[in-house]
PDB file of C-alpha atoms and ligand atoms in Angstrom:
ATOM      1  CA  MET A   1     -25.220  28.022 -22.062  1.00  0.00           C
ATOM      2  CA  GLN A   2     -22.576  29.065 -24.483  1.00  0.00           C
ATOM      3  CA  ASP A   3     -24.188  32.063 -26.213  1.00  0.00           C
ATOM      4  CA  GLY A   4     -27.859  32.243 -25.332  1.00  0.00           C
ATOM      5  CA  SER A   5     -28.650  29.388 -27.749  1.00  0.00           C
ATOM      6  CA  SER A   6     -29.478  25.854 -26.653  1.00  0.00           C
ATOM      7  CA  PRO A   7     -27.863  24.430 -23.494  1.00  0.00           C
ATOM      8  CA  THR A   8     -24.866  22.111 -23.797  1.00  0.00           C
ATOM      9  CA  ILE A   9     -25.193  18.613 -22.374  1.00  0.00           C
ATOM     10  CA  VAL A  10     -22.112  16.671 -21.314  1.00  0.00           C
ATOM     11  CA  ALA A  11     -23.175  13.057 -20.658  1.00  0.00           C
ATOM     12  CA  ILE A  12     -20.887  10.874 -18.549  1.00  0.00           C
ATOM     13  CA  ASP A  13     -21.733   7.196 -18.169  1.00  0.00           C
ATOM     14  CA  GLY A  14     -19.783   4.279 -16.794  1.00  0.00           C
ATOM     15  CA  PRO A  15     -19.677   1.531 -14.142  1.00  0.00           C
ATOM     16  CA  ALA A  16     -19.522   1.907 -10.355  1.00  0.00           C
ATOM     17  CA  GLY A  17     -16.318   3.346  -8.939  1.00  0.00           C
ATOM     18  CA  ALA A  18     -14.906   4.689 -12.230  1.00  0.00           C
ATOM     19  CA  GLY A  19     -14.533   8.132 -10.639  1.00  0.00           C
ATOM     20  CA  LYS A  20     -17.579   9.608 -12.408  1.00  0.00           C
ATOM     21  CA  SER A  21     -18.881  11.699  -9.497  1.00  0.00           C
ATOM     22  CA  THR A  22     -15.621  13.425  -8.606  1.00  0.00           C
ATOM     23  CA  ILE A  23     -14.684  13.989 -12.218  1.00  0.00           C
ATOM     24  CA  ALA A  24     -18.127  15.151 -13.357  1.00  0.00           C
ATOM     25  CA  ARG A  25     -18.340  17.600 -10.439  1.00  0.00           C
ATOM     26  CA  LEU A  26     -14.915  19.106 -11.152  1.00  0.00           C
ATOM     27  CA  LEU A  27     -15.597  19.219 -14.882  1.00  0.00           C
ATOM     28  CA  ALA A  28     -18.876  21.070 -14.281  1.00  0.00           C
ATOM     29  CA  GLN A  29     -17.055  23.631 -12.097  1.00  0.00           C
ATOM     30  CA  ARG A  30     -14.405  24.092 -14.728  1.00  0.00           C
ATOM     31  CA  LEU A  31     -16.961  24.595 -17.535  1.00  0.00           C
ATOM     32  CA  GLY A  32     -19.358  26.663 -15.419  1.00  0.00           C
ATOM     33  CA  TYR A  33     -22.146  24.114 -15.956  1.00  0.00           C
ATOM     34  CA  THR A  34     -24.541  22.570 -13.429  1.00  0.00           C
ATOM     35  CA  TYR A  35     -23.576  19.118 -12.137  1.00  0.00           C
ATOM     36  CA  ILE A  36     -26.309  16.488 -11.889  1.00  0.00           C
ATOM     37  CA  ASP A  37     -25.655  13.128 -10.214  1.00  0.00           C
ATOM     38  CA  THR A  38     -28.472  10.860 -11.400  1.00  0.00           C
ATOM     39  CA  GLY A  39     -27.225   7.928  -9.282  1.00  0.00           C
ATOM     40  CA  ALA A  40     -28.128   9.998  -6.211  1.00  0.00           C
ATOM     41  CA  MET A  41     -31.730  10.073  -7.438  1.00  0.00           C
ATOM     42  CA  TYR A  42     -31.939   6.246  -7.667  1.00  0.00           C
ATOM     43  CA  ARG A  43     -30.277   6.084  -4.250  1.00  0.00           C
ATOM     44  CA  ALA A  44     -32.944   8.438  -2.850  1.00  0.00           C
ATOM     45  CA  VAL A  45     -35.688   6.101  -4.098  1.00  0.00           C
ATOM     46  CA  ALA A  46     -33.927   3.141  -2.425  1.00  0.00           C
ATOM     47  CA  LEU A  47     -33.566   5.061   0.851  1.00  0.00           C
ATOM     48  CA  CYS A  48     -37.170   6.260   0.963  1.00  0.00           C
ATOM     49  CA  SER A  49     -38.541   2.842   0.024  1.00  0.00           C
ATOM     50  CA  GLU A  50     -36.550   1.238   2.821  1.00  0.00           C
ATOM     51  CA  ARG A  51     -37.838   3.810   5.312  1.00  0.00           C
ATOM     52  CA  GLN A  52     -41.439   3.364   4.169  1.00  0.00           C
ATOM     53  CA  GLY A  53     -41.279  -0.444   4.064  1.00  0.00           C
ATOM     54  CA  ILE A  54     -41.753  -0.658   0.274  1.00  0.00           C
ATOM     55  CA  SER A  55     -39.962  -3.711  -1.110  1.00  0.00           C
ATOM     56  CA  TRP A  56     -37.275  -3.278  -3.775  1.00  0.00           C
ATOM     57  CA  ASP A  57     -39.175  -6.066  -5.593  1.00  0.00           C
ATOM     58  CA  ASP A  58     -42.454  -4.091  -5.751  1.00  0.00           C
ATOM     59  CA  PRO A  59     -42.447  -2.160  -9.073  1.00  0.00           C
ATOM     60  CA  ASP A  60     -45.873  -0.536  -8.597  1.00  0.00           C
ATOM     61  CA  GLY A  61     -45.172   0.634  -5.061  1.00  0.00           C
ATOM     62  CA  LEU A  62     -41.772   1.964  -6.118  1.00  0.00           C
ATOM     63  CA  GLU A  63     -43.225   3.818  -9.099  1.00  0.00           C
ATOM     64  CA  ARG A  64     -45.860   5.492  -6.888  1.00  0.00           C
ATOM     65  CA  LEU A  65     -43.181   6.396  -4.371  1.00  0.00           C
ATOM     66  CA  THR A  66     -40.879   7.852  -7.053  1.00  0.00           C
ATOM     67  CA  LEU A  67     -43.680  10.005  -8.470  1.00  0.00           C
ATOM     68  CA  SER A  68     -44.413  11.344  -4.979  1.00  0.00           C
ATOM     69  CA  LEU A  69     -40.841  12.463  -4.221  1.00  0.00           C
ATOM     70  CA  ASP A  70     -39.717  16.047  -4.599  1.00  0.00           C
ATOM     71  CA  LEU A  71     -36.016  15.773  -5.508  1.00  0.00           C
ATOM     72  CA  GLU A  72     -33.879  18.872  -5.589  1.00  0.00           C
ATOM     73  CA  PHE A  73     -30.146  19.459  -5.876  1.00  0.00           C
ATOM     74  CA  GLU A  74     -28.912  22.419  -3.858  1.00  0.00           C
ATOM     75  CA  PRO A  75     -25.433  23.889  -4.324  1.00  0.00           C
ATOM     76  CA  ASP A  76     -23.242  23.674  -1.205  1.00  0.00           C
ATOM     77  CA  GLY A  77     -19.838  25.239  -1.824  1.00  0.00           C
ATOM     78  CA  GLU A  78     -18.031  22.974  -4.241  1.00  0.00           C
ATOM     79  CA  ARG A  79     -20.486  20.138  -3.686  1.00  0.00           C
ATOM     80  CA  SER A  80     -24.200  19.763  -4.074  1.00  0.00           C
ATOM     81  CA  ARG A  81     -26.696  18.369  -1.618  1.00  0.00           C
ATOM     82  CA  LEU A  82     -29.711  16.270  -2.498  1.00  0.00           C
ATOM     83  CA  LEU A  83     -32.928  17.275  -0.781  1.00  0.00           C
ATOM     84  CA  VAL A  84     -35.851  14.858  -0.757  1.00  0.00           C
ATOM     85  CA  ASN A  85     -39.081  16.538   0.253  1.00  0.00           C
ATOM     86  CA  GLY A  86     -36.859  19.190   1.861  1.00  0.00           C
ATOM     87  CA  GLU A  87     -34.654  16.758   3.850  1.00  0.00           C
ATOM     88  CA  ASP A  88     -30.920  16.621   3.131  1.00  0.00           C
ATOM     89  CA  VAL A  89     -30.164  12.937   2.411  1.00  0.00           C
ATOM     90  CA  SER A  90     -26.691  13.427   0.906  1.00  0.00           C
ATOM     91  CA  GLU A  91     -24.984  11.331   3.599  1.00  0.00           C
ATOM     92  CA  ALA A  92     -27.735   8.781   4.211  1.00  0.00           C
ATOM     93  CA  ILE A  93     -27.704   7.604   0.572  1.00  0.00           C
ATOM     94  CA  ARG A  94     -23.979   6.723   0.604  1.00  0.00           C
ATOM     95  CA  THR A  95     -24.073   3.410   2.488  1.00  0.00           C
ATOM     96  CA  PRO A  96     -23.282   0.000   0.899  1.00  0.00           C
ATOM     97  CA  GLN A  97     -26.874  -1.103   1.629  1.00  0.00           C
ATOM     98  CA  ILE A  98     -28.315   1.856  -0.321  1.00  0.00           C
ATOM     99  CA  SER A  99     -25.802   1.276  -3.168  1.00  0.00           C
ATOM    100  CA  ARG A 100     -27.266  -2.198  -3.520  1.00  0.00           C
ATOM    101  CA  GLY A 101     -30.831  -0.877  -3.167  1.00  0.00           C
ATOM    102  CA  ALA A 102     -30.276   1.708  -5.909  1.00  0.00           C
ATOM    103  CA  SER A 103     -29.253  -0.971  -8.357  1.00  0.00           C
ATOM    104  CA  GLU A 104     -32.321  -3.032  -7.345  1.00  0.00           C
ATOM    105  CA  VAL A 105     -34.899  -0.235  -7.702  1.00  0.00           C
ATOM    106  CA  SER A 106     -33.336   0.990 -10.962  1.00  0.00           C
ATOM    107  CA  ARG A 107     -34.421  -2.262 -12.686  1.00  0.00           C
ATOM    108  CA  TRP A 108     -38.024  -1.070 -12.893  1.00  0.00           C
ATOM    109  CA  PRO A 109     -39.227   0.931 -15.931  1.00  0.00           C
ATOM    110  CA  GLY A 110     -41.770   2.944 -13.888  1.00  0.00           C
ATOM    111  CA  VAL A 111     -39.025   4.197 -11.576  1.00  0.00           C
ATOM    112  CA  ARG A 112     -36.702   4.927 -14.503  1.00  0.00           C
ATOM    113  CA  CYS A 113     -39.335   6.813 -16.525  1.00  0.00           C
ATOM    114  CA  ALA A 114     -40.232   9.068 -13.598  1.00  0.00           C
ATOM    115  CA  LEU A 115     -36.579   9.921 -12.908  1.00  0.00           C
ATOM    116  CA  VAL A 116     -35.595  10.337 -16.576  1.00  0.00           C
ATOM    117  CA  GLU A 117     -38.400  12.901 -17.022  1.00  0.00           C
ATOM    118  CA  GLN A 118     -37.084  14.885 -14.077  1.00  0.00           C
ATOM    119  CA  GLN A 119     -33.522  14.677 -15.394  1.00  0.00           C
ATOM    120  CA  GLN A 120     -34.611  15.995 -18.779  1.00  0.00           C
ATOM    121  CA  ARG A 121     -36.517  18.851 -17.111  1.00  0.00           C
ATOM    122  CA  MET A 122     -33.494  19.780 -14.948  1.00  0.00           C
ATOM    123  CA  SER A 123     -31.444  20.469 -18.065  1.00  0.00           C
ATOM    124  CA  ALA A 124     -34.037  22.238 -20.173  1.00  0.00           C
ATOM    125  CA  GLU A 125     -32.667  25.708 -19.532  1.00  0.00           C
ATOM    126  CA  GLN A 126     -29.100  25.247 -18.343  1.00  0.00           C
ATOM    127  CA  SER A 127     -25.930  23.574 -19.569  1.00  0.00           C
ATOM    128  CA  VAL A 128     -25.161  20.486 -17.501  1.00  0.00           C
ATOM    129  CA  VAL A 129     -22.657  17.770 -16.822  1.00  0.00           C
ATOM    130  CA  MET A 130     -24.903  14.807 -16.051  1.00  0.00           C
ATOM    131  CA  GLU A 131     -23.544  11.468 -14.911  1.00  0.00           C
ATOM    132  CA  GLY A 132     -25.130   8.038 -14.629  1.00  0.00           C
ATOM    133  CA  ARG A 133     -25.570   4.827 -16.611  1.00  0.00           C
ATOM    134  CA  ASP A 134     -27.974   5.798 -19.407  1.00  0.00           C
ATOM    135  CA  ILE A 135     -27.388   9.503 -20.002  1.00  0.00           C
ATOM    136  CA  GLY A 136     -25.828   9.213 -23.471  1.00  0.00           C
ATOM    137  CA  THR A 137     -28.126   6.365 -24.529  1.00  0.00           C
ATOM    138  CA  VAL A 138     -31.583   7.225 -23.100  1.00  0.00           C
ATOM    139  CA  VAL A 139     -31.787  10.533 -21.221  1.00  0.00           C
ATOM    140  CA  PHE A 140     -29.908  12.635 -23.791  1.00  0.00           C
ATOM    141  CA  PRO A 141     -29.113  10.625 -26.932  1.00  0.00           C
ATOM    142  CA  GLN A 142     -28.555  14.034 -28.591  1.00  0.00           C
ATOM    143  CA  ALA A 143     -25.938  15.212 -26.017  1.00  0.00           C
ATOM    144  CA  GLN A 144     -23.140  17.192 -27.676  1.00  0.00           C
ATOM    145  CA  VAL A 145     -20.473  15.423 -25.586  1.00  0.00           C
ATOM    146  CA  LYS A 146     -20.645  11.775 -24.507  1.00  0.00           C
ATOM    147  CA  ILE A 147     -18.017  10.159 -22.346  1.00  0.00           C
ATOM    148  CA  PHE A 148     -17.858   6.539 -21.186  1.00  0.00           C
ATOM    149  CA  LEU A 149     -15.649   6.653 -18.121  1.00  0.00           C
ATOM    150  CA  THR A 150     -14.265   3.373 -16.878  1.00  0.00           C
ATOM    151  CA  ALA A 151     -11.382   1.635 -15.071  1.00  0.00           C
ATOM    152  CA  THR A 152     -10.458  -1.980 -14.300  1.00  0.00           C
ATOM    153  CA  PRO A 153     -12.568  -3.684 -11.567  1.00  0.00           C
ATOM    154  CA  GLU A 154      -9.513  -3.856  -9.271  1.00  0.00           C
ATOM    155  CA  GLU A 155      -8.894  -0.121  -9.597  1.00  0.00           C
ATOM    156  CA  ARG A 156     -12.576   0.650  -9.058  1.00  0.00           C
ATOM    157  CA  SER A 157     -12.739  -1.520  -5.936  1.00  0.00           C
ATOM    158  CA  ARG A 158      -9.555   0.121  -4.607  1.00  0.00           C
ATOM    159  CA  ARG A 159     -11.169   3.548  -5.024  1.00  0.00           C
ATOM    160  CA  ARG A 160     -14.423   2.475  -3.368  1.00  0.00           C
ATOM    161  CA  THR A 161     -12.516   0.980  -0.417  1.00  0.00           C
ATOM    162  CA  ALA A 162     -10.537   4.219   0.008  1.00  0.00           C
ATOM    163  CA  GLU A 163     -13.754   6.270  -0.234  1.00  0.00           C
ATOM    164  CA  LEU A 164     -15.432   4.166   2.488  1.00  0.00           C
ATOM    165  CA  SER A 165     -12.409   4.317   4.784  1.00  0.00           C
ATOM    166  CA  GLU A 166     -12.223   8.103   4.340  1.00  0.00           C
ATOM    167  CA  ARG A 167     -15.708   8.173   5.815  1.00  0.00           C
ATOM    168  CA  GLY A 168     -14.468   6.051   8.724  1.00  0.00           C
ATOM    169  CA  GLU A 169     -16.139   2.839   7.518  1.00  0.00           C
ATOM    170  CA  GLU A 170     -14.286  -0.486   7.718  1.00  0.00           C
ATOM    171  CA  ALA A 171     -14.225  -2.170   4.315  1.00  0.00           C
ATOM    172  CA  ASP A 172     -12.735  -5.479   3.199  1.00  0.00           C
ATOM    173  CA  PRO A 173     -11.246  -4.913  -0.299  1.00  0.00           C
ATOM    174  CA  GLU A 174     -12.257  -8.427  -1.434  1.00  0.00           C
ATOM    175  CA  GLN A 175     -15.843  -7.840  -0.408  1.00  0.00           C
ATOM    176  CA  VAL A 176     -15.876  -4.387  -2.010  1.00  0.00           C
ATOM    177  CA  LEU A 177     -14.592  -5.917  -5.263  1.00  0.00           C
ATOM    178  CA  GLN A 178     -17.374  -8.514  -5.144  1.00  0.00           C
ATOM    179  CA  GLU A 179     -19.999  -5.802  -4.540  1.00  0.00           C
ATOM    180  CA  VAL A 180     -18.650  -3.724  -7.430  1.00  0.00           C
ATOM    181  CA  LEU A 181     -18.793  -6.763  -9.738  1.00  0.00           C
ATOM    182  CA  ASP A 182     -22.313  -7.702  -8.585  1.00  0.00           C
ATOM    183  CA  ARG A 183     -23.559  -4.156  -9.152  1.00  0.00           C
ATOM    184  CA  ASP A 184     -21.967  -4.019 -12.628  1.00  0.00           C
ATOM    185  CA  ARG A 185     -23.595  -7.317 -13.521  1.00  0.00           C
ATOM    186  CA  ARG A 186     -27.040  -6.107 -12.403  1.00  0.00           C
ATOM    187  CA  ASP A 187     -26.588  -2.749 -14.188  1.00  0.00           C
ATOM    188  CA  CYS A 188     -25.376  -4.360 -17.446  1.00  0.00           C
ATOM    189  CA  GLU A 189     -27.819  -7.270 -17.543  1.00  0.00           C
ATOM    190  CA  ARG A 190     -31.072  -5.532 -16.613  1.00  0.00           C
ATOM    191  CA  GLU A 191     -33.746  -5.430 -19.284  1.00  0.00           C
ATOM    192  CA  HIS A 192     -34.475  -1.693 -19.190  1.00  0.00           C
ATOM    193  CA  SER A 193     -31.758   0.870 -20.041  1.00  0.00           C
ATOM    194  CA  PRO A 194     -28.810  -1.380 -19.171  1.00  0.00           C
ATOM    195  CA  LEU A 195     -25.398   0.186 -18.761  1.00  0.00           C
ATOM    196  CA  ARG A 196     -23.742   0.290 -22.158  1.00  0.00           C
ATOM    197  CA  GLN A 197     -21.495   2.615 -24.057  1.00  0.00           C
ATOM    198  CA  ALA A 198     -23.289   4.815 -26.616  1.00  0.00           C
ATOM    199  CA  GLU A 199     -21.903   4.262 -30.111  1.00  0.00           C
ATOM    200  CA  ASP A 200     -20.783   7.859 -30.349  1.00  0.00           C
ATOM    201  CA  ALA A 201     -19.324   8.046 -26.814  1.00  0.00           C
ATOM    202  CA  MET A 202     -15.624   8.490 -26.253  1.00  0.00           C
ATOM    203  CA  GLU A 203     -14.219   5.828 -23.903  1.00  0.00           C
ATOM    204  CA  VAL A 204     -11.788   7.050 -21.256  1.00  0.00           C
ATOM    205  CA  VAL A 205     -10.034   4.420 -19.094  1.00  0.00           C
ATOM    206  CA  THR A 206      -8.807   6.164 -15.957  1.00  0.00           C
ATOM    207  CA  ASP A 207      -6.339   3.585 -14.539  1.00  0.00           C
ATOM    208  CA  GLY A 208      -3.053   5.347 -13.897  1.00  0.00           C
ATOM    209  CA  MET A 209      -4.476   8.834 -14.568  1.00  0.00           C
ATOM    210  CA  SER A 210      -4.791  11.476 -11.854  1.00  0.00           C
ATOM    211  CA  ILE A 211      -8.150  13.200 -11.340  1.00  0.00           C
ATOM    212  CA  ASP A 212      -6.697  16.446 -12.670  1.00  0.00           C
ATOM    213  CA  GLU A 213      -5.466  14.733 -15.813  1.00  0.00           C
ATOM    214  CA  VAL A 214      -8.856  13.222 -16.521  1.00  0.00           C
ATOM    215  CA  VAL A 215     -10.676  16.531 -15.893  1.00  0.00           C
ATOM    216  CA  GLU A 216      -8.263  18.388 -18.150  1.00  0.00           C
ATOM    217  CA  HIS A 217      -8.677  15.798 -20.896  1.00  0.00           C
ATOM    218  CA  LEU A 218     -12.493  15.926 -20.703  1.00  0.00           C
ATOM    219  CA  ALA A 219     -12.617  19.724 -20.502  1.00  0.00           C
ATOM    220  CA  ARG A 220     -10.701  20.015 -23.771  1.00  0.00           C
ATOM    221  CA  LEU A 221     -12.957  17.470 -25.376  1.00  0.00           C
ATOM    222  CA  ALA A 222     -16.087  19.259 -24.138  1.00  0.00           C
ATOM    223  CA  GLU A 223     -14.873  22.719 -25.132  1.00  0.00           C
ATOM    224  CA  GLY A 224     -14.035  21.453 -28.613  1.00  0.00           C
ATOM    225  CA  ARG A 225     -17.408  19.751 -29.094  1.00  0.00           C
ATOM    226  CA  ALA A 226     -19.509  22.529 -27.564  1.00  0.00           C
ATOM    227  CA  LYS A 227     -18.054  25.009 -30.074  1.00  0.00           C
ATOM    228  CA  ALA A 228     -18.525  22.645 -33.026  1.00  0.00           C
TER     229      ALA A 228
HETATM  230  O1  C5P B 301     -23.741   6.243  -9.679  1.00  0.00           O
HETATM  231  P1  C5P B 301     -24.164   5.510  -8.431  1.00  0.00           P
HETATM  232  O2  C5P B 301     -23.203   4.457  -8.025  1.00  0.00           O
HETATM  233  O3  C5P B 301     -24.510   6.433  -7.319  1.00  0.00           O
HETATM  234  O4  C5P B 301     -25.537   4.784  -8.874  1.00  0.00           O
HETATM  235  C1  C5P B 301     -26.238   3.925  -8.013  1.00  0.00           C
HETATM  236  C2  C5P B 301     -27.056   2.939  -8.834  1.00  0.00           C
HETATM  237  O5  C5P B 301     -28.115   3.646  -9.478  1.00  0.00           O
HETATM  238  C3  C5P B 301     -26.302   2.234  -9.964  1.00  0.00           C
HETATM  239  O6  C5P B 301     -25.670   1.045  -9.548  1.00  0.00           O
HETATM  240  C4  C5P B 301     -27.394   1.965 -10.985  1.00  0.00           C
HETATM  241  O7  C5P B 301     -28.057   0.756 -10.704  1.00  0.00           O
HETATM  242  C5  C5P B 301     -28.390   3.077 -10.754  1.00  0.00           C
HETATM  243  N1  C5P B 301     -28.328   4.098 -11.783  1.00  0.00           N
HETATM  244  C6  C5P B 301     -29.004   3.889 -12.964  1.00  0.00           C
HETATM  245  N2  C5P B 301     -29.051   4.860 -13.907  1.00  0.00           N
HETATM  246  C7  C5P B 301     -28.427   6.018 -13.730  1.00  0.00           C
HETATM  247  C8  C5P B 301     -27.694   6.260 -12.534  1.00  0.00           C
HETATM  248  C9  C5P B 301     -27.651   5.266 -11.585  1.00  0.00           C
HETATM  249  O8  C5P B 301     -29.583   2.820 -13.158  1.00  0.00           O
HETATM  250  N3  C5P B 301     -28.515   6.957 -14.672  1.00  0.00           N
END
């Protein structure tokens, strides 16, 4: 919080592979705010449903499951870990299969409502940088700072491929590009809370910019708006 008054919300939305997670995490560190990765929460629902044999096409089962999960972010050095009912799932949710599952389970309003409520609660008493697809449009339409972070599909697929290979996973760039495009299509075309830029969001296209440049740019923007 800036001065003991209401918390500041920095909302960062955008498509897959735009660099949101890295940038939002570094921006939160820089501003001294809490970082919340809402995509990790949808991923956790996909992971748990797969483990429990609940179909990604079963809205009622998925809603019940989501309501039963205890999701908690725990700081871990510069990163944060996601605990689901006490288990650290930070690594398990980062597979291509769970990426696809997250975009399948996030179609359902019951799942979305349950997670949005938790996201709003997480930021009731602390300033946050929250990233996702619907933060500036649905979760916090009143956020003081709204950023729509994007990059060309080719750049986003290049980053995803590099991210996977850093984790020692073989990835075919063509296939990664196709998966990125499929996920964007599902996220933009779904009926409930589709990915779209809020009218009052500032668009930042990150092609050709270094991570530090983007963080610096956003920090200035956020500091200016938070004071306003
Ligand atoms: O950001 P990340 O790639 O981890 O998100 C995984 C999936 O979760 C997205 O493709 C999207 O379908 C869903 N999601 C969402 N709303 C959010 C965050 C993520 O629908 N606020």
